CSV table of C-alpha atoms in Angstrom, one decimal:
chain,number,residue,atom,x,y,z
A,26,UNK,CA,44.1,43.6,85.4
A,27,UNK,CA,42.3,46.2,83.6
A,28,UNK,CA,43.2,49.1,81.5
A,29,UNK,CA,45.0,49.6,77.6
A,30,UNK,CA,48.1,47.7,76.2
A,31,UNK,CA,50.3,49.9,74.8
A,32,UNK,CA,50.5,49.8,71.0
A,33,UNK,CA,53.5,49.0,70.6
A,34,UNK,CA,52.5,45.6,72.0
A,35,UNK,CA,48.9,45.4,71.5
A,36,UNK,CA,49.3,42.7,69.4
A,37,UNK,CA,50.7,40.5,71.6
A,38,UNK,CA,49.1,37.6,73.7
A,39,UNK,CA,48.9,38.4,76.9
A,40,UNK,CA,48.0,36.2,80.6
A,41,UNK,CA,47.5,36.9,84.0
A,42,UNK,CA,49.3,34.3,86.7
A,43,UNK,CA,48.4,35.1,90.5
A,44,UNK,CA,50.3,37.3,92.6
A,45,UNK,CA,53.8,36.6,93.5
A,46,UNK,CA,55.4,37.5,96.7
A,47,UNK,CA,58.3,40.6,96.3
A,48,UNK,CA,60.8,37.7,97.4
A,49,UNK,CA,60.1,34.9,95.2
A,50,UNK,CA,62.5,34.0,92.8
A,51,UNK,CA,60.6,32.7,89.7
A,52,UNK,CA,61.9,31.2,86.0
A,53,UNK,CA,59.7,31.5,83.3
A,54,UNK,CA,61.0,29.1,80.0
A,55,UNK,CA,59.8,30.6,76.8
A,56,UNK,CA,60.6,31.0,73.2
A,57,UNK,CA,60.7,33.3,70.4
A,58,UNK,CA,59.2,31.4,67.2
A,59,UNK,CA,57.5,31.9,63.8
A,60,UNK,CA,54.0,32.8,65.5
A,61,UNK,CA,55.6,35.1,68.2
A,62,UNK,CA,54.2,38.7,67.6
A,63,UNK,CA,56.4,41.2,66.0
A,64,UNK,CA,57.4,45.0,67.4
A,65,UNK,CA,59.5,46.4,65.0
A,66,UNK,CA,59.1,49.5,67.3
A,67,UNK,CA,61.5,47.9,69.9
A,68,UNK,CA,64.9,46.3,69.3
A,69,UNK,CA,63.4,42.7,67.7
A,70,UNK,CA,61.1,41.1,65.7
A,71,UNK,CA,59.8,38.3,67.3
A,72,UNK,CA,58.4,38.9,71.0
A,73,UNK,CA,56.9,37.6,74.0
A,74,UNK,CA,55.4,39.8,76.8
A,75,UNK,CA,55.1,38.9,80.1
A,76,UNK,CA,52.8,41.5,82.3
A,77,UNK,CA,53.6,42.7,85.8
A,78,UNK,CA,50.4,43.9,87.8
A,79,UNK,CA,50.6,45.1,91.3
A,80,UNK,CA,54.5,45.5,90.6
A,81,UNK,CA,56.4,48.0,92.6
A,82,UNK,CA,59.8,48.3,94.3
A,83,UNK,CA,63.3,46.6,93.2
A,84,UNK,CA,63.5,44.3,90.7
A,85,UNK,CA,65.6,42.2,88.8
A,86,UNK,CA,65.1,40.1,85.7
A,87,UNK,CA,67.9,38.4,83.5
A,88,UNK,CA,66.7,36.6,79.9
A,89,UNK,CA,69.6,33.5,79.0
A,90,UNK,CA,69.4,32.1,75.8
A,91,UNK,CA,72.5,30.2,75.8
A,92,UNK,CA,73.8,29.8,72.0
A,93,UNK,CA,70.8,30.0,70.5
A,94,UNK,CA,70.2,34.2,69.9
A,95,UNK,CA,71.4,37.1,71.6
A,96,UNK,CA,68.6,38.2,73.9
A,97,UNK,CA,67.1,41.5,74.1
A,98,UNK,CA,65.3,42.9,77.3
A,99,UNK,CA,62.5,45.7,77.9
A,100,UNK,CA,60.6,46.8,80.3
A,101,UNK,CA,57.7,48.9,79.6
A,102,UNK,CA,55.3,51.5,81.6
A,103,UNK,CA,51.3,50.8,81.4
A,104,UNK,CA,51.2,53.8,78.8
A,105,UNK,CA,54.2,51.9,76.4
A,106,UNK,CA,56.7,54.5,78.3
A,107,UNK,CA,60.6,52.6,78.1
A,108,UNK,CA,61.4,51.9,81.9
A,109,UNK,CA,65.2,49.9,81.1
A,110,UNK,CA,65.8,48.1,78.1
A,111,UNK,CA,69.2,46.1,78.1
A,112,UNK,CA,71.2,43.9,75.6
A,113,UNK,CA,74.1,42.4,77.0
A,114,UNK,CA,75.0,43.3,80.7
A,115,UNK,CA,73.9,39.8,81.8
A,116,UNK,CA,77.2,38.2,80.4
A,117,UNK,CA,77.7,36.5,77.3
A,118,UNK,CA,75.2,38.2,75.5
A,119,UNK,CA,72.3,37.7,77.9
A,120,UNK,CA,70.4,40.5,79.3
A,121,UNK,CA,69.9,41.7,82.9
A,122,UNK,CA,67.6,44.8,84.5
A,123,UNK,CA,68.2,46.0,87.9
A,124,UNK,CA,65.7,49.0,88.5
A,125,UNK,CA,62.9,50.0,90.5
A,126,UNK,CA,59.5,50.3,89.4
A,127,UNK,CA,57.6,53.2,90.9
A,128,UNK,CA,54.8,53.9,91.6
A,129,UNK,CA,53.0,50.7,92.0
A,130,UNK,CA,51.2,49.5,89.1
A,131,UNK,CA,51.3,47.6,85.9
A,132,UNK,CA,54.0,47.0,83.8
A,133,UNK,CA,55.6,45.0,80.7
A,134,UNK,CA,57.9,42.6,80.2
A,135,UNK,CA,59.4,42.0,76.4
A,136,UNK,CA,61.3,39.7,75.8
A,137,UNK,CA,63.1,40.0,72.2
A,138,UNK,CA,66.1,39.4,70.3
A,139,UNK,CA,69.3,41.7,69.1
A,140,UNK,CA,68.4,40.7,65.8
A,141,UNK,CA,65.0,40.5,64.5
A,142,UNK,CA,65.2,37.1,63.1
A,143,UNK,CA,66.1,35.1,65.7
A,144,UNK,CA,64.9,32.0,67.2
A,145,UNK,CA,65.2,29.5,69.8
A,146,UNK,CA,64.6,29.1,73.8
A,147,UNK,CA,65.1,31.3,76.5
A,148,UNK,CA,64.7,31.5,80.4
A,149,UNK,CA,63.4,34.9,81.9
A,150,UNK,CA,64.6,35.1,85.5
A,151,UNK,CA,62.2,37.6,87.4
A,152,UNK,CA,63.1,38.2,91.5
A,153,UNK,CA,61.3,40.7,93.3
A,154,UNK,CA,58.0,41.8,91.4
A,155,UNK,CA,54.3,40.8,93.0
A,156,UNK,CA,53.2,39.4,90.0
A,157,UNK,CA,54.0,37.8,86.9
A,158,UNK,CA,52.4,37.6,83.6
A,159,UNK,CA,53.4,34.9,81.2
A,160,UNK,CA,53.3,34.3,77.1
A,161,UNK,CA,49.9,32.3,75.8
A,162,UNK,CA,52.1,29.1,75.0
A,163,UNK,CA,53.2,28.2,78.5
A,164,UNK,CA,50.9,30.4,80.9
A,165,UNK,CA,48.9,27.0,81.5
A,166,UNK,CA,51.8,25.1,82.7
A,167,UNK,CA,53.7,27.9,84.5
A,168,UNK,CA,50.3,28.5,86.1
A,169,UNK,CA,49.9,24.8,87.6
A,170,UNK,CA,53.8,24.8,88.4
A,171,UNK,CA,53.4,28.0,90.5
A,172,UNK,CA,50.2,26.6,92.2
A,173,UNK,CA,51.7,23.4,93.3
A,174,UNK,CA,55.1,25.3,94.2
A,175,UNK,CA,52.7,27.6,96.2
A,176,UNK,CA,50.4,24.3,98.0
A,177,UNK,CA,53.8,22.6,98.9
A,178,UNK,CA,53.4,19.9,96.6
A,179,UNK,CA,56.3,19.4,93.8
């Protein structure tokens, strides 16, 4: 996938899952925790990033957390560049984006909290990206889900 993080996220783990097509609709279940990176630069503390490569056209991600922490939503340009950030338009305090990426290429995905101290579980929704890039403590698992839901097999 090539190229620079941004700093504002550069220290952040960061992993590559294969291409997705612009239709699929695919949930990602992460958390923010004690060992999560922090960007104080973006609305948060604790973060997890979640890569886009090959991305272009619509796309819409919502981040639900429930009770547990009011979610907080970025997406961010190869360079670090602010494409939408959102805090509560998903509905009781979850976060939704609905925006285009253009021109193709690779982008971010950070998901964060209102408040910086927050922690607890959370589902990232992502529909209509090529690709998806989850967190270090569940790209193993995502991965193997995504291959078998690709194969056919459940």
């Amino acid at each position: 996938t090539g190229g620079s993080v941004p700093s504002v996220i550069a220290a952040c783990s960061i992993s590559d899952l294969a291409a997705l097509t612009p239709t699929t609709n695919v949930n990602v279940g992460g958390a923010l925790s004690e060992s999560d990176c922090v960007t104080n630069a973006l609305q948060g503390g604790r973060t997890d990033v979640y890569r886009l490569s090959n991305a272009s056209g619509r796309i819409r991600i919502t981040m639900t957390a429930g009770s547990m922490f009011d979610p907080y939503l970025h997406i961010l340009s190869s360079s670090g560049s602010t494409i939408a950030s959102d805090d509560d338009s998903g509905g009781n305090l979850n976060s939704s984006i609905d925006t285009t990426l253009s021109p193709a290429g690779t982008y971010y995905v950070v998901a964060t909290s209102y408040d910086g101290d927050d922690r607890g579980t959370y589902t990232l929704n992502i529909r209509g990206a090529s690709a998806v890039l989850a967190p270090a403590e569940s790209r193993a698992s995502t991965a193997r889900s995504i291959e078998r839901k690709v194969k056919g097999r459940p």
